[in-house]
Amino acid sequence: MRNLILSVIAAVMVGSLLAPPVAASNNQGLYWGFSAGQRVDYVVSSLNIADNSTETIEKRYYVVVESLPEIQETIVTLRDLPTTPNCSTYCENGTETEDPAYLWLVLPVGNWSLLISLWLSEQSVTEDNIIDTSTLAGFNFTDVGKKSISTYLEIYQKSTGVLYNYVSTLNYTGPPHPHYSSVEISLIDSSSWPIVPVAVGGAAVAGAVVVVAIILRRRQH
């Protein structure tokens, strides 16, 4: 009997470690589509053309989110969205870094209609600029100035809220130094994401956690 009880207790403890957490929604149905503890891998590419010279850089980084901010009960503007988790960025070799100097973001999931309506009302986009498929959501736009043209693309995974693709370009044609620059962030296949143990209540738990991530949001003019 004693062995049976111990077996049951052990099974419950293992199940609690491996079971994904139940996400709490706000009153608009928004919740985090992942838990802290799993890393997200990205390729960051940049291109700069100026003064008859071309520079291209491509690096891999991964982000590990340690904790997630609380989602307030009612989201009215994009500024109400919690988009900055407590996270660390690492080079491909595992060295922690502050490079790239981007602001990594992630969106709550559960009500993409709300997020799309906020993009339409607060970004320089129309319905023709909205990306809305069964798995992805995002937007793009072009900003034409007197001496420059900027383009911007931002796409997220609907299931996790993780940034899927980001592209920003600037083509400056005015004097004294015409130049072209671009930055792209691309998500690496999420099926390869490894689990990272996270301390919960003083215990290290390597659970079936689903992840987090980032983006940069830097609009160039």
Coordinates of C-alpha atoms in Angstrom, one line a residue:
M1 CA 0.0 0.0 0.0
R2 CA 2.8 2.4 0.9
N3 CA 4.5 1.7 -2.4
L4 CA 1.2 2.3 -4.2
I5 CA 0.7 5.7 -2.5
L6 CA 4.3 6.8 -3.3
S7 CA 3.8 5.8 -6.9
V8 CA 0.6 7.8 -7.2
I9 CA 2.3 10.9 -5.6
A10 CA 5.2 10.5 -8.0
A11 CA 2.9 10.3 -11.0
V12 CA 1.0 13.4 -9.9
M13 CA 4.3 15.3 -9.4
V14 CA 5.6 14.3 -12.8
G15 CA 2.3 15.1 -14.5
S16 CA 2.3 18.6 -12.9
L17 CA 5.8 19.2 -14.3
L18 CA 5.1 18.1 -17.8
A19 CA 1.6 19.5 -18.2
P20 CA 1.4 22.9 -20.0
P21 CA 0.2 25.7 -17.8
V22 CA -3.4 27.0 -18.0
A23 CA -3.3 30.5 -19.4
A24 CA -5.5 33.1 -17.8
S25 CA -7.3 35.4 -20.2
N26 CA -8.3 39.0 -19.7
N27 CA -11.9 40.1 -20.3
Q28 CA -11.1 40.5 -24.0
G29 CA -9.8 37.0 -24.4
L30 CA -6.1 37.9 -24.5
Y31 CA -3.5 35.6 -22.9
W32 CA 0.1 34.6 -23.3
G33 CA 0.5 31.8 -25.9
F34 CA 3.6 30.4 -24.1
S35 CA 5.3 30.2 -20.8
A36 CA 8.7 31.5 -19.7
G37 CA 11.6 29.1 -20.1
Q38 CA 12.0 28.2 -23.7
R39 CA 14.3 29.9 -26.1
V40 CA 13.4 31.4 -29.5
D41 CA 15.9 31.4 -32.3
Y42 CA 16.3 34.1 -34.9
V43 CA 18.4 35.1 -37.9
V44 CA 19.2 38.8 -38.0
S45 CA 20.3 40.1 -41.4
S46 CA 21.3 43.7 -42.4
L47 CA 22.4 45.4 -45.6
N48 CA 23.9 48.8 -46.0
I49 CA 24.8 50.4 -49.4
A50 CA 26.5 53.8 -49.3
D51 CA 29.4 55.6 -51.0
N52 CA 29.9 52.8 -53.5
S53 CA 30.4 50.3 -50.8
T54 CA 28.2 47.4 -49.6
E55 CA 28.1 45.8 -46.2
T56 CA 26.1 42.7 -45.4
I57 CA 25.8 41.0 -42.0
E58 CA 24.0 37.9 -40.9
K59 CA 24.0 36.5 -37.4
R60 CA 22.0 34.1 -35.3
Y61 CA 20.7 34.9 -31.9
Y62 CA 18.3 33.3 -29.4
V63 CA 16.2 34.9 -26.7
V64 CA 15.2 33.3 -23.4
V65 CA 12.3 34.9 -21.6
E66 CA 12.4 34.6 -17.8
S67 CA 9.1 36.2 -16.9
L68 CA 6.0 37.7 -18.6
P69 CA 4.2 40.9 -17.7
E70 CA 0.6 40.9 -16.6
I71 CA -2.0 41.6 -19.3
Q72 CA -4.4 44.4 -18.1
E73 CA -8.1 43.6 -18.2
T74 CA -9.0 46.1 -21.0
I75 CA -6.8 46.9 -23.9
V76 CA -7.8 50.2 -25.6
T77 CA -4.6 51.2 -27.5
L78 CA -1.4 49.6 -28.6
R79 CA 0.4 51.2 -25.7
D80 CA -1.8 49.1 -23.4
L81 CA -0.3 45.9 -24.8
P82 CA 2.4 44.4 -22.6
T83 CA 5.2 43.7 -25.1
T84 CA 8.4 43.7 -23.2
P85 CA 9.1 40.5 -21.3
N86 CA 12.0 40.1 -18.9
C87 CA 14.4 38.3 -21.3
S88 CA 18.1 37.7 -22.1
T89 CA 19.6 37.6 -25.6
Y90 CA 22.4 35.2 -26.6
C91 CA 24.7 34.8 -29.5
E92 CA 24.6 31.4 -31.3
N93 CA 27.6 30.2 -29.2
G94 CA 25.7 30.8 -26.0
T95 CA 27.4 34.1 -25.0
E96 CA 25.0 36.6 -23.5
T97 CA 24.9 39.9 -25.4
E98 CA 23.1 43.2 -25.7
D99 CA 23.7 43.1 -29.4
P100 CA 21.6 43.6 -31.5
A101 CA 20.4 46.8 -29.7
Y102 CA 16.8 46.0 -30.5
L103 CA 13.7 46.0 -28.4
W104 CA 12.4 42.4 -28.5
L105 CA 8.7 42.2 -28.3
V106 CA 6.0 39.5 -28.2
L107 CA 2.2 39.8 -28.4
P108 CA -0.6 38.2 -26.4
V109 CA -2.8 35.8 -28.4
G110 CA -6.5 34.9 -28.3
N111 CA -8.1 37.9 -29.9
W112 CA -6.3 38.7 -33.2
S113 CA -9.4 40.7 -34.4
L114 CA -8.7 43.2 -31.6
L115 CA -5.0 43.5 -32.4
I116 CA -5.7 43.9 -36.1
S117 CA -8.3 46.7 -35.3
L118 CA -5.6 48.5 -33.2
W119 CA -3.1 48.2 -36.1
L120 CA -5.7 49.7 -38.5
S121 CA -6.5 52.6 -36.2
E122 CA -3.0 53.4 -34.9
Q123 CA -0.5 52.4 -37.6
S124 CA -0.1 53.8 -41.1
V125 CA -2.0 50.8 -42.6
T126 CA -5.3 50.0 -44.4
E127 CA -7.1 46.7 -44.7
D128 CA -5.0 46.0 -47.9
N129 CA -1.8 46.2 -45.7
I130 CA -3.1 43.6 -43.2
I131 CA -1.7 40.0 -43.2
D132 CA -4.3 37.6 -41.7
T133 CA -4.1 33.9 -42.4
S134 CA -4.9 30.8 -40.3
T135 CA -1.5 30.8 -38.8
L136 CA 0.0 34.3 -39.2
A137 CA -1.1 38.0 -38.5
G138 CA 0.7 41.2 -39.2
F139 CA 0.9 44.3 -41.4
N140 CA 3.1 46.2 -43.8
F141 CA 3.3 49.8 -45.1
T142 CA 5.3 52.2 -47.2
D143 CA 6.2 55.7 -46.2
V144 CA 7.2 58.1 -49.0
G145 CA 9.1 61.2 -48.0
K146 CA 10.6 64.0 -50.1
K147 CA 14.0 62.3 -50.3
S148 CA 13.3 58.8 -48.9
I149 CA 11.2 55.7 -49.1
S150 CA 10.7 53.5 -46.1
T151 CA 9.0 50.1 -46.0
Y152 CA 8.0 48.1 -43.0
L153 CA 6.8 44.5 -42.4
E154 CA 5.8 42.9 -39.1
I155 CA 4.3 39.4 -38.9
Y156 CA 3.5 37.2 -35.8
Q157 CA 2.6 33.6 -35.2
K158 CA -1.0 33.4 -34.1
S159 CA -0.5 30.3 -31.9
T160 CA 2.3 31.8 -29.8
G161 CA 2.4 35.5 -30.4
V162 CA 6.1 35.1 -31.4
L163 CA 7.5 37.4 -34.1
Y164 CA 7.7 35.4 -37.3
N165 CA 9.2 38.0 -39.7
Y166 CA 10.3 41.6 -39.5
V167 CA 11.7 43.7 -42.4
S168 CA 12.5 47.4 -42.4
T169 CA 14.1 49.2 -45.3
L170 CA 15.2 52.8 -46.0
N171 CA 16.1 54.2 -49.4
Y172 CA 17.5 57.7 -49.0
T173 CA 18.1 59.5 -52.3
G174 CA 19.0 63.0 -51.2
P175 CA 22.4 64.7 -50.7
P176 CA 25.0 64.6 -49.4
H177 CA 25.1 60.8 -49.0
P178 CA 22.4 58.7 -50.7
H179 CA 22.2 55.3 -49.1
Y180 CA 20.1 52.2 -48.8
S181 CA 19.7 50.1 -45.6
S182 CA 17.6 47.2 -44.5
V183 CA 17.2 45.0 -41.4
E184 CA 15.4 41.6 -41.4
I185 CA 14.6 39.3 -38.5
S186 CA 13.4 35.8 -39.3
L187 CA 12.2 33.1 -37.0
I188 CA 14.0 29.8 -37.2
D189 CA 11.8 26.7 -37.3
S190 CA 10.1 26.5 -33.9
S191 CA 10.2 22.6 -33.9
S192 CA 13.9 22.9 -33.1
W193 CA 13.4 25.1 -30.0
P194 CA 14.9 23.3 -26.9
I195 CA 13.5 23.4 -23.4
V196 CA 15.4 25.6 -20.9
P197 CA 14.8 24.9 -17.2
V198 CA 13.1 27.7 -15.3
A199 CA 13.1 28.2 -11.5
V200 CA 9.5 28.1 -10.2
G201 CA 9.0 28.5 -6.5
G202 CA 12.6 27.6 -5.8
A203 CA 12.4 24.4 -7.9
A204 CA 14.0 24.0 -11.4
V205 CA 11.2 22.8 -13.7
A206 CA 11.9 21.7 -17.2
G207 CA 8.3 21.6 -18.4
A208 CA 6.5 21.4 -21.7
V209 CA 6.6 25.1 -22.0
V210 CA 5.8 26.9 -25.1
V211 CA 7.8 30.1 -25.8
V212 CA 8.5 33.6 -26.2
A213 CA 10.1 36.3 -28.2
I214 CA 10.8 39.4 -29.7
I215 CA 11.0 42.0 -32.2
L216 CA 12.3 44.9 -32.9
R217 CA 10.2 47.8 -33.6
R218 CA 12.3 50.6 -35.0
R219 CA 10.7 52.6 -37.8
Q220 CA 13.1 54.5 -39.9
H221 CA 12.3 57.7 -41.7

